[in-house]
PDB file of C-alpha atoms in Angstrom:
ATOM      1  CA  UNK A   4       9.010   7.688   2.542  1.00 49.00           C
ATOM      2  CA  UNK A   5       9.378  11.360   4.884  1.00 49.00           C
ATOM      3  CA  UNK A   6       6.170  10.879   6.993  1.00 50.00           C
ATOM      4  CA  UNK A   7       6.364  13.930   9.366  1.00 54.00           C
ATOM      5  CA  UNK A   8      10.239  14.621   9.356  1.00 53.00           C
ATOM      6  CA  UNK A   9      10.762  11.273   9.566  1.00 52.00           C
ATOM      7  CA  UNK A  10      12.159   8.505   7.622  1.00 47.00           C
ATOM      8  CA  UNK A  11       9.743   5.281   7.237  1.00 47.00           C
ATOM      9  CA  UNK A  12      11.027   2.469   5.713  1.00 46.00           C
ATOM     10  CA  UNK A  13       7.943   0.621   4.269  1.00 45.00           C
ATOM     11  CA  UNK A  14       7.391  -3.350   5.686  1.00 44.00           C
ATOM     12  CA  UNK A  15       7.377  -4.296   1.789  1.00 45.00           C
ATOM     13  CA  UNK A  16      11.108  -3.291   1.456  1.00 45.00           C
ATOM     14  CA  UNK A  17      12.256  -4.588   4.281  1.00 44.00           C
ATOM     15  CA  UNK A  18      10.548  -8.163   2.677  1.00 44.00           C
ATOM     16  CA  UNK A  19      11.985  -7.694  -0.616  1.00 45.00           C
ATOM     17  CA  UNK A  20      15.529  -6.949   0.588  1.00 46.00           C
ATOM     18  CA  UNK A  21      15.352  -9.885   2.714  1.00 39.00           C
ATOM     19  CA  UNK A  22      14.079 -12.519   0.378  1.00 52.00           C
ATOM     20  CA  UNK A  23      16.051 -11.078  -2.520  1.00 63.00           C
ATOM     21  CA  UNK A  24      19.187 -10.528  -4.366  1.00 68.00           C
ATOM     22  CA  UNK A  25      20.187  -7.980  -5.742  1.00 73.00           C
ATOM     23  CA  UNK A  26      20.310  -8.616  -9.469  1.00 72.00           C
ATOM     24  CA  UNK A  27      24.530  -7.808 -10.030  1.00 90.00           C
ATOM     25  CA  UNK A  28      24.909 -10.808  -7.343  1.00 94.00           C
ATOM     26  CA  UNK A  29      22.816 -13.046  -9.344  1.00 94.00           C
ATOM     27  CA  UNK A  30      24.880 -11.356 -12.376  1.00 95.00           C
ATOM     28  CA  UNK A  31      28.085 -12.913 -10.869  1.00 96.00           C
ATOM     29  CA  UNK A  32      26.340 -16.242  -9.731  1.00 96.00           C
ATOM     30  CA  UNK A  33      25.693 -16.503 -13.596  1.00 97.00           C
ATOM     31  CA  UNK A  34      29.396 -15.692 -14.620  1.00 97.00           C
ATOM     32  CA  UNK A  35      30.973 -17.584 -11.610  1.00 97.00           C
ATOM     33  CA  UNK A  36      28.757 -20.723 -12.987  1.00 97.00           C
ATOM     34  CA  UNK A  37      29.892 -20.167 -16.872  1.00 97.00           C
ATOM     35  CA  UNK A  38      33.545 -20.282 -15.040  1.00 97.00           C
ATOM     36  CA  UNK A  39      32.759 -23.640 -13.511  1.00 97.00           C
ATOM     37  CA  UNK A  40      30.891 -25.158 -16.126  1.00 97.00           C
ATOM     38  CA  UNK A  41      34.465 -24.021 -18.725  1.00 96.00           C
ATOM     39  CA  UNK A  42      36.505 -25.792 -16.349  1.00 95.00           C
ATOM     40  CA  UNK A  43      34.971 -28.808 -15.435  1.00 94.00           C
ATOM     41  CA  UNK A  44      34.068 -29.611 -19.279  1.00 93.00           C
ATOM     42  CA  UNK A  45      37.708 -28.952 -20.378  1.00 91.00           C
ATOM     43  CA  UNK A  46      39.448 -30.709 -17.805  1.00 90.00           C
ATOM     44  CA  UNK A  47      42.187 -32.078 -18.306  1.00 89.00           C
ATOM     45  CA  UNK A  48      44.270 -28.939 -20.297  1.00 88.00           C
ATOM     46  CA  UNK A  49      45.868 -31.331 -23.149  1.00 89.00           C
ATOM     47  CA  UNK A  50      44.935 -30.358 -26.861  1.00 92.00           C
ATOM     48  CA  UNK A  51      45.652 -32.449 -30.035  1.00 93.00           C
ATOM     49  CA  UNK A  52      44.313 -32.356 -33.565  1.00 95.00           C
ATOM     50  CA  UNK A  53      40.822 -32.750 -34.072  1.00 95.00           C
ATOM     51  CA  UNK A  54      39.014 -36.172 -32.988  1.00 92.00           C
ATOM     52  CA  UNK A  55      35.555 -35.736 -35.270  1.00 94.00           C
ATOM     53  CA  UNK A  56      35.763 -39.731 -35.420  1.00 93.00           C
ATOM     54  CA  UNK A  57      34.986 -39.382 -31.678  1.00 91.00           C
ATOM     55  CA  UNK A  58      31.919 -37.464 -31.767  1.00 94.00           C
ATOM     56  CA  UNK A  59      28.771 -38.979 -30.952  1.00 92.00           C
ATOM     57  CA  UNK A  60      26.444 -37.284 -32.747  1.00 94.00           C
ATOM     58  CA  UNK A  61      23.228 -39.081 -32.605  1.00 92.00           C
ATOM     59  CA  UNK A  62      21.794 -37.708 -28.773  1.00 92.00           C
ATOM     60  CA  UNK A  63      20.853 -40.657 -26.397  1.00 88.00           C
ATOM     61  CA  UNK A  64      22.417 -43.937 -28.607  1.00 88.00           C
ATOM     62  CA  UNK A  65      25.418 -43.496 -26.513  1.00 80.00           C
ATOM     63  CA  UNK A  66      23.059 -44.185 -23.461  1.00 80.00           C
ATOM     64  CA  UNK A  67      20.868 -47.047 -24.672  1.00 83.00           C
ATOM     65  CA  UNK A  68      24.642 -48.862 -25.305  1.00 81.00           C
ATOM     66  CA  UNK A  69      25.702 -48.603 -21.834  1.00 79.00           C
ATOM     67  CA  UNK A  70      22.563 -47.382 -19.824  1.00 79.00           C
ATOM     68  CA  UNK A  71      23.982 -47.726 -16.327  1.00 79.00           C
ATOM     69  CA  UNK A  72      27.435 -45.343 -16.055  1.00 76.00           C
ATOM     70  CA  UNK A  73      26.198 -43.095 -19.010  1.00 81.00           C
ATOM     71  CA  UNK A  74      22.674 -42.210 -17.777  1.00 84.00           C
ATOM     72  CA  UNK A  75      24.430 -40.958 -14.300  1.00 89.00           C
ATOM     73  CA  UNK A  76      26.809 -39.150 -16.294  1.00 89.00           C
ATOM     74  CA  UNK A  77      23.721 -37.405 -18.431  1.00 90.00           C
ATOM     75  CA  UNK A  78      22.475 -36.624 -15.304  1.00 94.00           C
ATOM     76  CA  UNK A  79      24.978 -34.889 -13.788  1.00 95.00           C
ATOM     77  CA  UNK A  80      25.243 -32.630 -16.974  1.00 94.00           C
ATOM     78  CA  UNK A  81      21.288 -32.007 -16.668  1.00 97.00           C
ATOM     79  CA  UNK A  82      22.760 -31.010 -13.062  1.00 97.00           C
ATOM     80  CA  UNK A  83      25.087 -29.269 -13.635  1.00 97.00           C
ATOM     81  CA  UNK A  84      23.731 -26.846 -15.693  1.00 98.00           C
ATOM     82  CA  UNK A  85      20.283 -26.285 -13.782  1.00 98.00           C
ATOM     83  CA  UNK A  86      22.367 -23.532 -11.935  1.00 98.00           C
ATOM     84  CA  UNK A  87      22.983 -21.812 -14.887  1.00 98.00           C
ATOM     85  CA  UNK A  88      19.599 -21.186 -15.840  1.00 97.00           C
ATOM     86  CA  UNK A  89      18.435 -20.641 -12.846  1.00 96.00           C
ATOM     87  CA  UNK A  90      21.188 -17.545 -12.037  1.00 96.00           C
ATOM     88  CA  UNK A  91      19.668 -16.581 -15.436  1.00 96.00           C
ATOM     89  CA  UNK A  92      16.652 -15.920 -14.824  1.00 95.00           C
ATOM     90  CA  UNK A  93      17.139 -14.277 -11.439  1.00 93.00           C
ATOM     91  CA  UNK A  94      19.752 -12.264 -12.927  1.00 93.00           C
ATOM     92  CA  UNK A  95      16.899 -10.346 -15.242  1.00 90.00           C
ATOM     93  CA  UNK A  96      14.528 -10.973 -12.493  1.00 79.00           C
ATOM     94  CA  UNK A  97      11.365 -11.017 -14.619  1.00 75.00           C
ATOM     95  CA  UNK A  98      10.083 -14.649 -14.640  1.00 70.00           C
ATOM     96  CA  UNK A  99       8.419 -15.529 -18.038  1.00 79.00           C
ATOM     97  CA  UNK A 100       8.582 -18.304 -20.960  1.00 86.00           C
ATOM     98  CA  UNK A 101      10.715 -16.315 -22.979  1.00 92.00           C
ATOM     99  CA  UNK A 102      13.155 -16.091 -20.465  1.00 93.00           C
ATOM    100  CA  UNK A 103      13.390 -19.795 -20.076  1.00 95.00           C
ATOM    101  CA  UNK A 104      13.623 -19.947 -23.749  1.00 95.00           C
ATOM    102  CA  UNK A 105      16.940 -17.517 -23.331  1.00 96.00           C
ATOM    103  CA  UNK A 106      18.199 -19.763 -20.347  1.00 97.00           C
ATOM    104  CA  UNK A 107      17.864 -22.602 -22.363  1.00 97.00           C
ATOM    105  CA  UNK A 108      19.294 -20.939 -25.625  1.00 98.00           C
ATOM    106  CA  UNK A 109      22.507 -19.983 -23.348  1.00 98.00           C
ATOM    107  CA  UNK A 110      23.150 -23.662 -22.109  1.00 98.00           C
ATOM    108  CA  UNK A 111      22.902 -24.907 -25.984  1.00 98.00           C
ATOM    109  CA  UNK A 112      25.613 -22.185 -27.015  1.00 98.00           C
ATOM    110  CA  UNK A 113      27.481 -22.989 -23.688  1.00 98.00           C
ATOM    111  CA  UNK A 114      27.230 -26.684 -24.228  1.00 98.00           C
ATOM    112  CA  UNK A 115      28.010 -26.213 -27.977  1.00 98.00           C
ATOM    113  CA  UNK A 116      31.303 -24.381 -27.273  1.00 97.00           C
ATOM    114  CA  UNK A 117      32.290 -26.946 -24.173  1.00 97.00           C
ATOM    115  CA  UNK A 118      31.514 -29.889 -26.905  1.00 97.00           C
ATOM    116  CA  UNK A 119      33.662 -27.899 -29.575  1.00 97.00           C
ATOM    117  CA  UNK A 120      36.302 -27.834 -27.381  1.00 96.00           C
ATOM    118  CA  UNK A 121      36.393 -31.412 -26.500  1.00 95.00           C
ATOM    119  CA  UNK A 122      36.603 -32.618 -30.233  1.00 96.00           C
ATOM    120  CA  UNK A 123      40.337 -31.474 -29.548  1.00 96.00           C
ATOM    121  CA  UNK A 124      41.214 -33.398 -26.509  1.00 94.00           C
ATOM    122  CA  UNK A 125      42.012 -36.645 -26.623  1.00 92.00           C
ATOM    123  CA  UNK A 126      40.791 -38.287 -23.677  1.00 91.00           C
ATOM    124  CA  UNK A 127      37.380 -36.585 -23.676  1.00 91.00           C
ATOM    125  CA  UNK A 128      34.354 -37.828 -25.968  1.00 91.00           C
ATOM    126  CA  UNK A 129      32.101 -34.845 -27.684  1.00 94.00           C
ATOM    127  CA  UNK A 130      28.812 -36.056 -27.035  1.00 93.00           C
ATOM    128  CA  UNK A 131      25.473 -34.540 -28.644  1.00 96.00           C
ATOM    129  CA  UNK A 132      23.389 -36.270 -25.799  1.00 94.00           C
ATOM    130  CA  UNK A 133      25.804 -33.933 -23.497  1.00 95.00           C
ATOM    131  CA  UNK A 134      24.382 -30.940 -25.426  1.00 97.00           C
ATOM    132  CA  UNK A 135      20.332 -32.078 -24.814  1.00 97.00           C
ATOM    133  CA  UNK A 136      20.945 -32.475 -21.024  1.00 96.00           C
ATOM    134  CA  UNK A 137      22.736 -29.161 -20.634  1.00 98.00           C
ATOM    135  CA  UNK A 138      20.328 -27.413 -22.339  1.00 98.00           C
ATOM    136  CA  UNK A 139      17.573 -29.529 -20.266  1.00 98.00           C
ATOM    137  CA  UNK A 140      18.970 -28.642 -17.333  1.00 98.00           C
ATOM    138  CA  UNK A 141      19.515 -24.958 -17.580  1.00 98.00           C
ATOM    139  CA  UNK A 142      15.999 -24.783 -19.229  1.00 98.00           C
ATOM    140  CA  UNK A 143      14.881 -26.471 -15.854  1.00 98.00           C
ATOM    141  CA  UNK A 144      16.468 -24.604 -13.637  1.00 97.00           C
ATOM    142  CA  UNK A 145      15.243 -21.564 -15.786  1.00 96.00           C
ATOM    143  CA  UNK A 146      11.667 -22.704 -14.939  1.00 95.00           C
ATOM    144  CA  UNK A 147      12.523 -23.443 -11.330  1.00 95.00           C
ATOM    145  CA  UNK A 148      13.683 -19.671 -10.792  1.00 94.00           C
ATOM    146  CA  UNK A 149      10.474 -18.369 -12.724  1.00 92.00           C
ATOM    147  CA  UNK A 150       8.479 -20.550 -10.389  1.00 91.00           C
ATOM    148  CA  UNK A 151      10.048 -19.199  -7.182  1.00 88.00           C
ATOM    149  CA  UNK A 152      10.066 -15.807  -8.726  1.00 86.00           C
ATOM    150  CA  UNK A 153       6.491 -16.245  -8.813  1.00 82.00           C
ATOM    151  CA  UNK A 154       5.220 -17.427  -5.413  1.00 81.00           C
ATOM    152  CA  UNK A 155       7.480 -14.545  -3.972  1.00 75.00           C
ATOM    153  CA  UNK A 156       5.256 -12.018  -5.764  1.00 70.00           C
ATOM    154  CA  UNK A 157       1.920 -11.431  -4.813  1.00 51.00           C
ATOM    155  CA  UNK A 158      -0.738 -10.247  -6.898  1.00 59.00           C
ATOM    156  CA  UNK A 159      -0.117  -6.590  -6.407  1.00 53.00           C
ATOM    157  CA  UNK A 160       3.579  -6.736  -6.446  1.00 50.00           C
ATOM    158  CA  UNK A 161       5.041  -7.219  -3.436  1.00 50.00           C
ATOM    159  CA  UNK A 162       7.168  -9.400  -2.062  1.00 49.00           C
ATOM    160  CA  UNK A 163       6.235 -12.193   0.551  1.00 44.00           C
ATOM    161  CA  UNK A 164       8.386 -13.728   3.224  1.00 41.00           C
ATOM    162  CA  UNK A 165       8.393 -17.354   2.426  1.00 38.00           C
TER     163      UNK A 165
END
């Protein structure tokens, strides 16, 4: 605002720009995360005909078979993708169920392809309990970045330091 020839910058922007990112940063949080998420679920680089014998298609059996090493490893993917939805979200910056539903949607198809990929490699197992936990866990961290989104905002809009 011009308040008598001069320039006032208002408290509420100063708060906003402080507790906030820009939403382009979050934009390449979100991409920099698909990056990591590609690389980590096709490690190692070695392709071979198609392994559909290997799939495990029925979600969680895999876990109730060997509960103790699998159920850390479905963790870590729930983990691992609560980033994603969570840059999401604060990427569009508009918290709301039907953004969660998007965040989520966007781990399944990310999940999907990573899963696709690893019916091709021959020392990974495609795993449909993989796919639930990723798109748990960027659903989660989808409602974790509504959530925050929320308390920053107060009921007439701006910002609060927190």
């Amino acid at each position: 605002r011009r308040l008598a020839g001069r320039s006032v910058v208002s408290v509420s922007s100063k708060r906003s720009r402080s507790t906030t990112r820009p939403p382009h940063v979050w934009t390449l949080i979100f991409v920099g995360w698909i990056l990591v998420i590609g690389v980590v679920c096709s490690f190692p680089w070695w392709l071979e005909s198609p392994q559909w014998g290997r799939v495990r298609w029925i979600p969680l059996l895999d876990v109730l078979r060997s509960p103790r090493r699998l159920l850390r490893d479905t963790i870590a993917n729930a983990l691992l993708y609560m980033p994603l939805g969570f840059a999401y979200v604060r990427m569009r910056a508009v918290p709301g169920v039907r953004l969660i539903s998007e965040a989520g949607f966007v781990g399944l198809l990310l999940s999907l392809t990573c899963e696709f990929y690893q019916v091709f490699s021959p020392v990974r197992f495609p795993s449909m309990t993989d796919v639930l936990m990723n798109t748990i866990g960027a659903s989660a961290g989808a409602m974790i970045a509504a959530k925050s989104l929320a308390r920053l905002r107060t009921p007439h809009g701006d910002e609060l330091l927190s």
